Amino acid sequence: MKFFIDTANLDEIREAYDLGVLDGVTTNPSLMAKEGITGEENILKHYKDICDIVDDNVSAEVIATDYANMIVEGERLAAIDDKIVVKIPMIKDGVKAIKYLTGKGIRTNCTLIFSAGQALLAAKAGASYVSPFIGRLDDVSTDGLELIEQIVHIFQTYGYGTEVLAASIRHTMHLIKCAEIGADVATCPLKVITGLLNHPLTDIGLEKFLADYAKGNK
Ligand code: G3P
């Protein structure tokens, strides 16, 4: 399973990359705004800065919501760097834009997926990734993990090349369950990735190993 980090914070991206387990980055307009990145020029430069840190797979989201402007914006984003994956919202014009950009050899990530039908449409349009938001489904008492399972099953049944990118991951159990279910990618905040490190028995065990070593090597 690929690990993406879901942030526009360069320090967090560097920290996850330095750990040696990072396969990509997802951002969205809310995450860019959180970092205070505003204005088209600054936003494009920030995407380039992210691309300079990681090896591949930097999702950059379009703001336009109509087909004509989506494809112009998508091509502009894709021109920043070969690592860019253009993120397109799951709306009617978005599906058309995915089809167009795919035809141009530009990778796409269809975002704001909340149903299997939406994922199927995006896959048929040729999306490289679909991003079901599991935490936001859980927020409204709907099992987000069940949706991941359903989409993985459909894509496997028909052999779609579209990868299932589990998004809106809130905690380590989401991530582990996504791995069990067979999600191709999970995009998470840094604290979820580093949270996988933690186990009290590891800390206790290491403390004892070091204490025993110290006793024998005085
Ligand atoms: O990848 C989508 C993500 O940024 C949304 O997460 O926690 O705002 O639902 P959240």
PDB file of C-alpha atoms and ligand atoms in Angstrom:
ATOM      1  CA  MET A   1       0.000   0.000   0.000  1.00  0.00           C
ATOM      2  CA  LYS A   2       1.236   3.479  -0.856  1.00  0.00           C
ATOM      3  CA  PHE A   3       1.427   6.101   1.903  1.00  0.00           C
ATOM      4  CA  PHE A   4       0.609   9.680   0.961  1.00  0.00           C
ATOM      5  CA  ILE A   5       0.656  12.572   3.412  1.00  0.00           C
ATOM      6  CA  ASP A   6      -2.419  14.801   3.464  1.00  0.00           C
ATOM      7  CA  THR A   7      -1.001  18.253   4.077  1.00  0.00           C
ATOM      8  CA  ALA A   8       0.460  21.327   2.397  1.00  0.00           C
ATOM      9  CA  ASN A   9       2.922  21.855   5.269  1.00  0.00           C
ATOM     10  CA  LEU A  10       6.461  21.545   3.879  1.00  0.00           C
ATOM     11  CA  ASP A  11       8.051  20.597   7.241  1.00  0.00           C
ATOM     12  CA  GLU A  12       5.581  17.758   7.727  1.00  0.00           C
ATOM     13  CA  ILE A  13       6.155  16.563   4.153  1.00  0.00           C
ATOM     14  CA  ARG A  14       9.931  16.603   4.728  1.00  0.00           C
ATOM     15  CA  GLU A  15       9.549  14.711   8.021  1.00  0.00           C
ATOM     16  CA  ALA A  16       7.443  11.960   6.421  1.00  0.00           C
ATOM     17  CA  TYR A  17       9.784  11.779   3.427  1.00  0.00           C
ATOM     18  CA  ASP A  18      12.836  11.506   5.697  1.00  0.00           C
ATOM     19  CA  LEU A  19      11.210   8.526   7.408  1.00  0.00           C
ATOM     20  CA  GLY A  20      11.603   6.780   4.036  1.00  0.00           C
ATOM     21  CA  VAL A  21       8.018   5.615   3.674  1.00  0.00           C
ATOM     22  CA  LEU A  22       6.363   8.413   1.735  1.00  0.00           C
ATOM     23  CA  ASP A  23       4.972   7.772  -1.752  1.00  0.00           C
ATOM     24  CA  GLY A  24       3.180  11.051  -2.366  1.00  0.00           C
ATOM     25  CA  VAL A  25       1.285  14.083  -1.118  1.00  0.00           C
ATOM     26  CA  THR A  26      -2.338  15.155  -1.321  1.00  0.00           C
ATOM     27  CA  THR A  27      -3.444  18.723  -0.813  1.00  0.00           C
ATOM     28  CA  ASN A  28      -6.710  20.542  -1.223  1.00  0.00           C
ATOM     29  CA  PRO A  29      -7.777  24.199  -1.100  1.00  0.00           C
ATOM     30  CA  SER A  30      -8.508  23.946   2.654  1.00  0.00           C
ATOM     31  CA  LEU A  31      -5.030  22.544   3.400  1.00  0.00           C
ATOM     32  CA  MET A  32      -3.394  25.262   1.252  1.00  0.00           C
ATOM     33  CA  ALA A  33      -5.391  27.958   3.066  1.00  0.00           C
ATOM     34  CA  LYS A  34      -4.356  26.447   6.429  1.00  0.00           C
ATOM     35  CA  GLU A  35      -0.722  27.112   5.467  1.00  0.00           C
ATOM     36  CA  GLY A  36      -1.604  30.674   4.405  1.00  0.00           C
ATOM     37  CA  ILE A  37      -0.835  29.983   0.735  1.00  0.00           C
ATOM     38  CA  THR A  38      -3.023  32.300  -1.329  1.00  0.00           C
ATOM     39  CA  GLY A  39      -2.944  33.777  -4.837  1.00  0.00           C
ATOM     40  CA  GLU A  40      -2.400  31.720  -7.988  1.00  0.00           C
ATOM     41  CA  GLU A  41       1.313  32.433  -8.312  1.00  0.00           C
ATOM     42  CA  ASN A  42       2.050  31.453  -4.692  1.00  0.00           C
ATOM     43  CA  ILE A  43      -0.096  28.346  -4.973  1.00  0.00           C
ATOM     44  CA  LEU A  44       1.714  27.153  -8.130  1.00  0.00           C
ATOM     45  CA  LYS A  45       5.090  27.846  -6.491  1.00  0.00           C
ATOM     46  CA  HIS A  46       4.046  25.918  -3.390  1.00  0.00           C
ATOM     47  CA  TYR A  47       3.137  22.900  -5.501  1.00  0.00           C
ATOM     48  CA  LYS A  48       6.584  23.106  -7.099  1.00  0.00           C
ATOM     49  CA  ASP A  49       8.195  23.263  -3.626  1.00  0.00           C
ATOM     50  CA  ILE A  50       6.302  20.105  -2.659  1.00  0.00           C
ATOM     51  CA  CYS A  51       7.382  18.367  -5.878  1.00  0.00           C
ATOM     52  CA  ASP A  52      11.002  19.195  -5.061  1.00  0.00           C
ATOM     53  CA  ILE A  53      10.740  17.279  -1.760  1.00  0.00           C
ATOM     54  CA  VAL A  54       9.064  14.022  -2.826  1.00  0.00           C
ATOM     55  CA  ASP A  55       9.652  11.461  -5.593  1.00  0.00           C
ATOM     56  CA  ASP A  56       6.185  11.435  -7.206  1.00  0.00           C
ATOM     57  CA  ASN A  57       2.418  11.760  -6.791  1.00  0.00           C
ATOM     58  CA  VAL A  58       1.640  15.333  -5.764  1.00  0.00           C
ATOM     59  CA  SER A  59      -2.099  15.943  -5.993  1.00  0.00           C
ATOM     60  CA  ALA A  60      -2.913  19.544  -6.934  1.00  0.00           C
ATOM     61  CA  GLU A  61      -6.581  20.492  -6.940  1.00  0.00           C
ATOM     62  CA  VAL A  62      -8.382  22.616  -9.521  1.00  0.00           C
ATOM     63  CA  ILE A  63     -10.602  25.437  -8.299  1.00  0.00           C
ATOM     64  CA  ALA A  64     -12.716  25.760 -11.459  1.00  0.00           C
ATOM     65  CA  THR A  65     -15.974  23.840 -11.516  1.00  0.00           C
ATOM     66  CA  ASP A  66     -16.819  24.099 -15.227  1.00  0.00           C
ATOM     67  CA  TYR A  67     -15.322  21.837 -17.886  1.00  0.00           C
ATOM     68  CA  ALA A  68     -13.603  24.524 -19.974  1.00  0.00           C
ATOM     69  CA  ASN A  69     -11.819  26.130 -17.039  1.00  0.00           C
ATOM     70  CA  MET A  70     -11.091  22.812 -15.324  1.00  0.00           C
ATOM     71  CA  ILE A  71      -9.101  21.520 -18.283  1.00  0.00           C
ATOM     72  CA  VAL A  72      -7.174  24.793 -18.670  1.00  0.00           C
ATOM     73  CA  GLU A  73      -6.359  24.787 -14.952  1.00  0.00           C
ATOM     74  CA  GLY A  74      -5.582  21.062 -15.010  1.00  0.00           C
ATOM     75  CA  GLU A  75      -3.099  21.496 -17.851  1.00  0.00           C
ATOM     76  CA  ARG A  76      -1.508  24.466 -16.052  1.00  0.00           C
ATOM     77  CA  LEU A  77      -1.092  22.412 -12.871  1.00  0.00           C
ATOM     78  CA  ALA A  78       0.278  19.404 -14.786  1.00  0.00           C
ATOM     79  CA  ALA A  79       2.858  21.659 -16.451  1.00  0.00           C
ATOM     80  CA  ILE A  80       4.413  22.509 -13.049  1.00  0.00           C
ATOM     81  CA  ASP A  81       6.126  19.129 -12.790  1.00  0.00           C
ATOM     82  CA  ASP A  82       5.782  15.529 -14.017  1.00  0.00           C
ATOM     83  CA  LYS A  83       5.013  14.543 -10.404  1.00  0.00           C
ATOM     84  CA  ILE A  84       1.699  16.413 -10.420  1.00  0.00           C
ATOM     85  CA  VAL A  85      -1.585  14.499 -10.328  1.00  0.00           C
ATOM     86  CA  VAL A  86      -4.500  16.825 -11.099  1.00  0.00           C
ATOM     87  CA  LYS A  87      -7.209  16.597  -8.467  1.00  0.00           C
ATOM     88  CA  ILE A  88     -10.719  17.010  -9.843  1.00  0.00           C
ATOM     89  CA  PRO A  89     -13.968  17.077  -7.840  1.00  0.00           C
ATOM     90  CA  MET A  90     -16.642  14.456  -8.493  1.00  0.00           C
ATOM     91  CA  ILE A  91     -19.118  16.561 -10.456  1.00  0.00           C
ATOM     92  CA  LYS A  92     -20.476  16.149 -13.995  1.00  0.00           C
ATOM     93  CA  ASP A  93     -17.957  18.529 -15.587  1.00  0.00           C
ATOM     94  CA  GLY A  94     -15.260  16.906 -13.463  1.00  0.00           C
ATOM     95  CA  VAL A  95     -15.929  13.504 -15.040  1.00  0.00           C
ATOM     96  CA  LYS A  96     -15.621  15.084 -18.496  1.00  0.00           C
ATOM     97  CA  ALA A  97     -12.422  16.852 -17.459  1.00  0.00           C
ATOM     98  CA  ILE A  98     -10.949  13.556 -16.175  1.00  0.00           C
ATOM     99  CA  LYS A  99     -11.690  11.943 -19.531  1.00  0.00           C
ATOM    100  CA  TYR A 100     -10.027  14.825 -21.385  1.00  0.00           C
ATOM    101  CA  LEU A 101      -6.940  15.037 -19.146  1.00  0.00           C
ATOM    102  CA  THR A 102      -6.497  11.245 -19.196  1.00  0.00           C
ATOM    103  CA  GLY A 103      -6.526  11.415 -22.992  1.00  0.00           C
ATOM    104  CA  LYS A 104      -3.726  13.972 -22.787  1.00  0.00           C
ATOM    105  CA  GLY A 105      -1.646  11.612 -20.619  1.00  0.00           C
ATOM    106  CA  ILE A 106      -2.236  13.675 -17.458  1.00  0.00           C
ATOM    107  CA  ARG A 107      -2.846  11.715 -14.246  1.00  0.00           C
ATOM    108  CA  THR A 108      -5.956  12.596 -12.251  1.00  0.00           C
ATOM    109  CA  ASN A 109      -7.286  12.050  -8.743  1.00  0.00           C
ATOM    110  CA  CYS A 110     -11.065  12.279  -8.483  1.00  0.00           C
ATOM    111  CA  THR A 111     -11.849  13.760  -5.084  1.00  0.00           C
ATOM    112  CA  LEU A 112     -14.928  14.094  -2.861  1.00  0.00           C
ATOM    113  CA  ILE A 113     -16.039  10.518  -3.532  1.00  0.00           C
ATOM    114  CA  PHE A 114     -18.801   9.397  -1.174  1.00  0.00           C
ATOM    115  CA  SER A 115     -20.422   6.510  -3.075  1.00  0.00           C
ATOM    116  CA  ALA A 116     -19.447   3.461  -5.122  1.00  0.00           C
ATOM    117  CA  GLY A 117     -21.362   4.857  -8.097  1.00  0.00           C
ATOM    118  CA  GLN A 118     -19.227   7.994  -8.084  1.00  0.00           C
ATOM    119  CA  ALA A 119     -16.062   5.871  -7.927  1.00  0.00           C
ATOM    120  CA  LEU A 120     -17.279   3.753 -10.846  1.00  0.00           C
ATOM    121  CA  LEU A 121     -17.938   6.849 -12.990  1.00  0.00           C
ATOM    122  CA  ALA A 122     -14.486   8.252 -12.242  1.00  0.00           C
ATOM    123  CA  ALA A 123     -12.859   4.916 -13.087  1.00  0.00           C
ATOM    124  CA  LYS A 124     -14.739   4.709 -16.374  1.00  0.00           C
ATOM    125  CA  ALA A 125     -13.543   8.222 -17.226  1.00  0.00           C
ATOM    126  CA  GLY A 126      -9.988   6.979 -16.672  1.00  0.00           C
ATOM    127  CA  ALA A 127      -9.062   8.543 -13.309  1.00  0.00           C
ATOM    128  CA  SER A 128      -5.695   7.393 -11.971  1.00  0.00           C
ATOM    129  CA  TYR A 129      -7.034   7.600  -8.404  1.00  0.00           C
ATOM    130  CA  VAL A 130     -10.398   7.920  -6.677  1.00  0.00           C
ATOM    131  CA  SER A 131     -10.466   9.488  -3.220  1.00  0.00           C
ATOM    132  CA  PRO A 132     -13.311   8.262  -0.993  1.00  0.00           C
ATOM    133  CA  PHE A 133     -13.463  10.380   2.214  1.00  0.00           C
ATOM    134  CA  ILE A 134     -13.917   7.831   4.965  1.00  0.00           C
ATOM    135  CA  GLY A 135     -13.700  10.098   8.022  1.00  0.00           C
ATOM    136  CA  ARG A 136     -16.371  12.429   6.698  1.00  0.00           C
ATOM    137  CA  LEU A 137     -18.682   9.441   6.065  1.00  0.00           C
ATOM    138  CA  ASP A 138     -18.075   8.203   9.613  1.00  0.00           C
ATOM    139  CA  ASP A 139     -18.969  11.738  10.781  1.00  0.00           C
ATOM    140  CA  VAL A 140     -22.470  11.259   9.384  1.00  0.00           C
ATOM    141  CA  SER A 141     -22.915   7.738  10.799  1.00  0.00           C
ATOM    142  CA  THR A 142     -22.073   5.918   7.560  1.00  0.00           C
ATOM    143  CA  ASP A 143     -19.268   3.347   7.535  1.00  0.00           C
ATOM    144  CA  GLY A 144     -16.466   4.853   5.436  1.00  0.00           C
ATOM    145  CA  LEU A 145     -14.468   1.622   5.478  1.00  0.00           C
ATOM    146  CA  GLU A 146     -17.417  -0.274   3.991  1.00  0.00           C
ATOM    147  CA  LEU A 147     -17.272   2.090   1.017  1.00  0.00           C
ATOM    148  CA  ILE A 148     -13.552   1.394   0.526  1.00  0.00           C
ATOM    149  CA  GLU A 149     -14.303  -2.353   0.589  1.00  0.00           C
ATOM    150  CA  GLN A 150     -17.101  -1.946  -1.970  1.00  0.00           C
ATOM    151  CA  ILE A 151     -14.967   0.114  -4.371  1.00  0.00           C
ATOM    152  CA  VAL A 152     -11.967  -2.234  -4.072  1.00  0.00           C
ATOM    153  CA  HIS A 153     -14.286  -5.154  -4.895  1.00  0.00           C
ATOM    154  CA  ILE A 154     -15.793  -3.417  -7.942  1.00  0.00           C
ATOM    155  CA  PHE A 155     -12.415  -2.325  -9.336  1.00  0.00           C
ATOM    156  CA  GLN A 156     -10.957  -5.821  -8.835  1.00  0.00           C
ATOM    157  CA  THR A 157     -13.992  -7.464 -10.450  1.00  0.00           C
ATOM    158  CA  TYR A 158     -13.621  -5.415 -13.632  1.00  0.00           C
ATOM    159  CA  GLY A 159      -9.864  -4.953 -13.583  1.00  0.00           C
ATOM    160  CA  TYR A 160      -9.972  -1.150 -13.523  1.00  0.00           C
ATOM    161  CA  GLY A 161      -6.519   0.405 -13.354  1.00  0.00           C
ATOM    162  CA  THR A 162      -7.844   3.204 -11.133  1.00  0.00           C
ATOM    163  CA  GLU A 163      -6.297   3.090  -7.664  1.00  0.00           C
ATOM    164  CA  VAL A 164      -8.391   3.442  -4.517  1.00  0.00           C
ATOM    165  CA  LEU A 165      -6.926   6.272  -2.445  1.00  0.00           C
ATOM    166  CA  ALA A 166      -8.512   6.258   1.006  1.00  0.00           C
ATOM    167  CA  ALA A 167      -8.761   9.869   2.208  1.00  0.00           C
ATOM    168  CA  SER A 168     -10.064  11.739   5.238  1.00  0.00           C
ATOM    169  CA  ILE A 169      -8.261   9.229   7.432  1.00  0.00           C
ATOM    170  CA  ARG A 170      -8.459  10.302  11.053  1.00  0.00           C
ATOM    171  CA  HIS A 171      -6.583   7.663  13.066  1.00  0.00           C
ATOM    172  CA  THR A 172      -4.295   4.655  12.850  1.00  0.00           C
ATOM    173  CA  MET A 173      -7.134   2.106  12.889  1.00  0.00           C
ATOM    174  CA  HIS A 174      -8.561   3.687   9.722  1.00  0.00           C
ATOM    175  CA  LEU A 175      -5.162   3.213   8.105  1.00  0.00           C
ATOM    176  CA  ILE A 176      -4.700  -0.381   9.260  1.00  0.00           C
ATOM    177  CA  LYS A 177      -8.233  -1.356   8.219  1.00  0.00           C
ATOM    178  CA  CYS A 178      -7.640   0.230   4.778  1.00  0.00           C
ATOM    179  CA  ALA A 179      -4.541  -1.953   4.440  1.00  0.00           C
ATOM    180  CA  GLU A 180      -6.548  -5.072   5.388  1.00  0.00           C
ATOM    181  CA  ILE A 181      -9.289  -4.230   2.904  1.00  0.00           C
ATOM    182  CA  GLY A 182      -6.833  -3.672   0.052  1.00  0.00           C
ATOM    183  CA  ALA A 183      -6.927   0.096  -0.531  1.00  0.00           C
ATOM    184  CA  ASP A 184      -4.097   0.919  -2.942  1.00  0.00           C
ATOM    185  CA  VAL A 185      -3.203   4.151  -1.157  1.00  0.00           C
ATOM    186  CA  ALA A 186      -3.962   5.862   2.140  1.00  0.00           C
ATOM    187  CA  THR A 187      -3.466   9.586   2.546  1.00  0.00           C
ATOM    188  CA  CYS A 188      -3.137  10.657   6.159  1.00  0.00           C
ATOM    189  CA  PRO A 189      -2.040  13.463   8.418  1.00  0.00           C
ATOM    190  CA  LEU A 190       1.556  13.056   9.667  1.00  0.00           C
ATOM    191  CA  LYS A 191       0.353  12.070  13.149  1.00  0.00           C
ATOM    192  CA  VAL A 192      -1.439   9.019  11.739  1.00  0.00           C
ATOM    193  CA  ILE A 193       1.678   7.833   9.879  1.00  0.00           C
ATOM    194  CA  THR A 194       3.969   8.356  12.890  1.00  0.00           C
ATOM    195  CA  GLY A 195       1.247   6.943  15.157  1.00  0.00           C
ATOM    196  CA  LEU A 196       1.973   3.533  13.619  1.00  0.00           C
ATOM    197  CA  LEU A 197       5.327   3.602  15.426  1.00  0.00           C
ATOM    198  CA  ASN A 198       3.827   3.529  18.874  1.00  0.00           C
ATOM    199  CA  HIS A 199       3.501   0.534  21.159  1.00  0.00           C
ATOM    200  CA  PRO A 200       4.165   0.665  24.918  1.00  0.00           C
ATOM    201  CA  LEU A 201       5.694  -2.847  24.881  1.00  0.00           C
ATOM    202  CA  THR A 202       8.257  -1.636  22.333  1.00  0.00           C
ATOM    203  CA  ASP A 203       9.265   1.202  24.684  1.00  0.00           C
ATOM    204  CA  ILE A 204       9.387  -1.099  27.732  1.00  0.00           C
ATOM    205  CA  GLY A 205      11.315  -3.755  25.768  1.00  0.00           C
ATOM    206  CA  LEU A 206      13.896  -1.281  24.481  1.00  0.00           C
ATOM    207  CA  GLU A 207      14.382   0.234  27.918  1.00  0.00           C
ATOM    208  CA  LYS A 208      15.099  -3.264  29.330  1.00  0.00           C
ATOM    209  CA  PHE A 209      17.500  -4.195  26.498  1.00  0.00           C
ATOM    210  CA  LEU A 210      19.476  -0.999  27.066  1.00  0.00           C
ATOM    211  CA  ALA A 211      19.470  -1.425  30.867  1.00  0.00           C
ATOM    212  CA  ASP A 212      20.722  -5.043  30.552  1.00  0.00           C
ATOM    213  CA  TYR A 213      23.415  -3.956  28.104  1.00  0.00           C
ATOM    214  CA  ALA A 214      24.509  -1.199  30.482  1.00  0.00           C
ATOM    215  CA  LYS A 215      24.740  -3.700  33.398  1.00  0.00           C
ATOM    216  CA  GLY A 216      27.024  -6.020  31.414  1.00  0.00           C
ATOM    217  CA  ASN A 217      29.169  -3.244  29.933  1.00  0.00           C
ATOM    218  CA  LYS A 218      30.087  -1.103  32.919  1.00  0.00           C
TER     219      LYS A 218
HETATM  220  O1  G3P B   1      -7.846  13.976   1.856  1.00  0.00           O
HETATM  221  C1  G3P B   1      -9.027  14.599   2.214  1.00  0.00           C
HETATM  222  C2  G3P B   1      -8.864  15.242   3.517  1.00  0.00           C
HETATM  223  O2  G3P B   1      -8.031  16.365   3.447  1.00  0.00           O
HETATM  224  C3  G3P B   1     -10.133  15.546   4.220  1.00  0.00           C
HETATM  225  O3  G3P B   1      -9.886  15.244   5.530  1.00  0.00           O
HETATM  226  O4  G3P B   1     -10.245  15.286   7.921  1.00  0.00           O
HETATM  227  O5  G3P B   1     -10.975  17.230   6.497  1.00  0.00           O
HETATM  228  O6  G3P B   1     -12.191  15.069   6.405  1.00  0.00           O
HETATM  229  P1  G3P B   1     -10.875  15.741   6.646  1.00  0.00           P
END
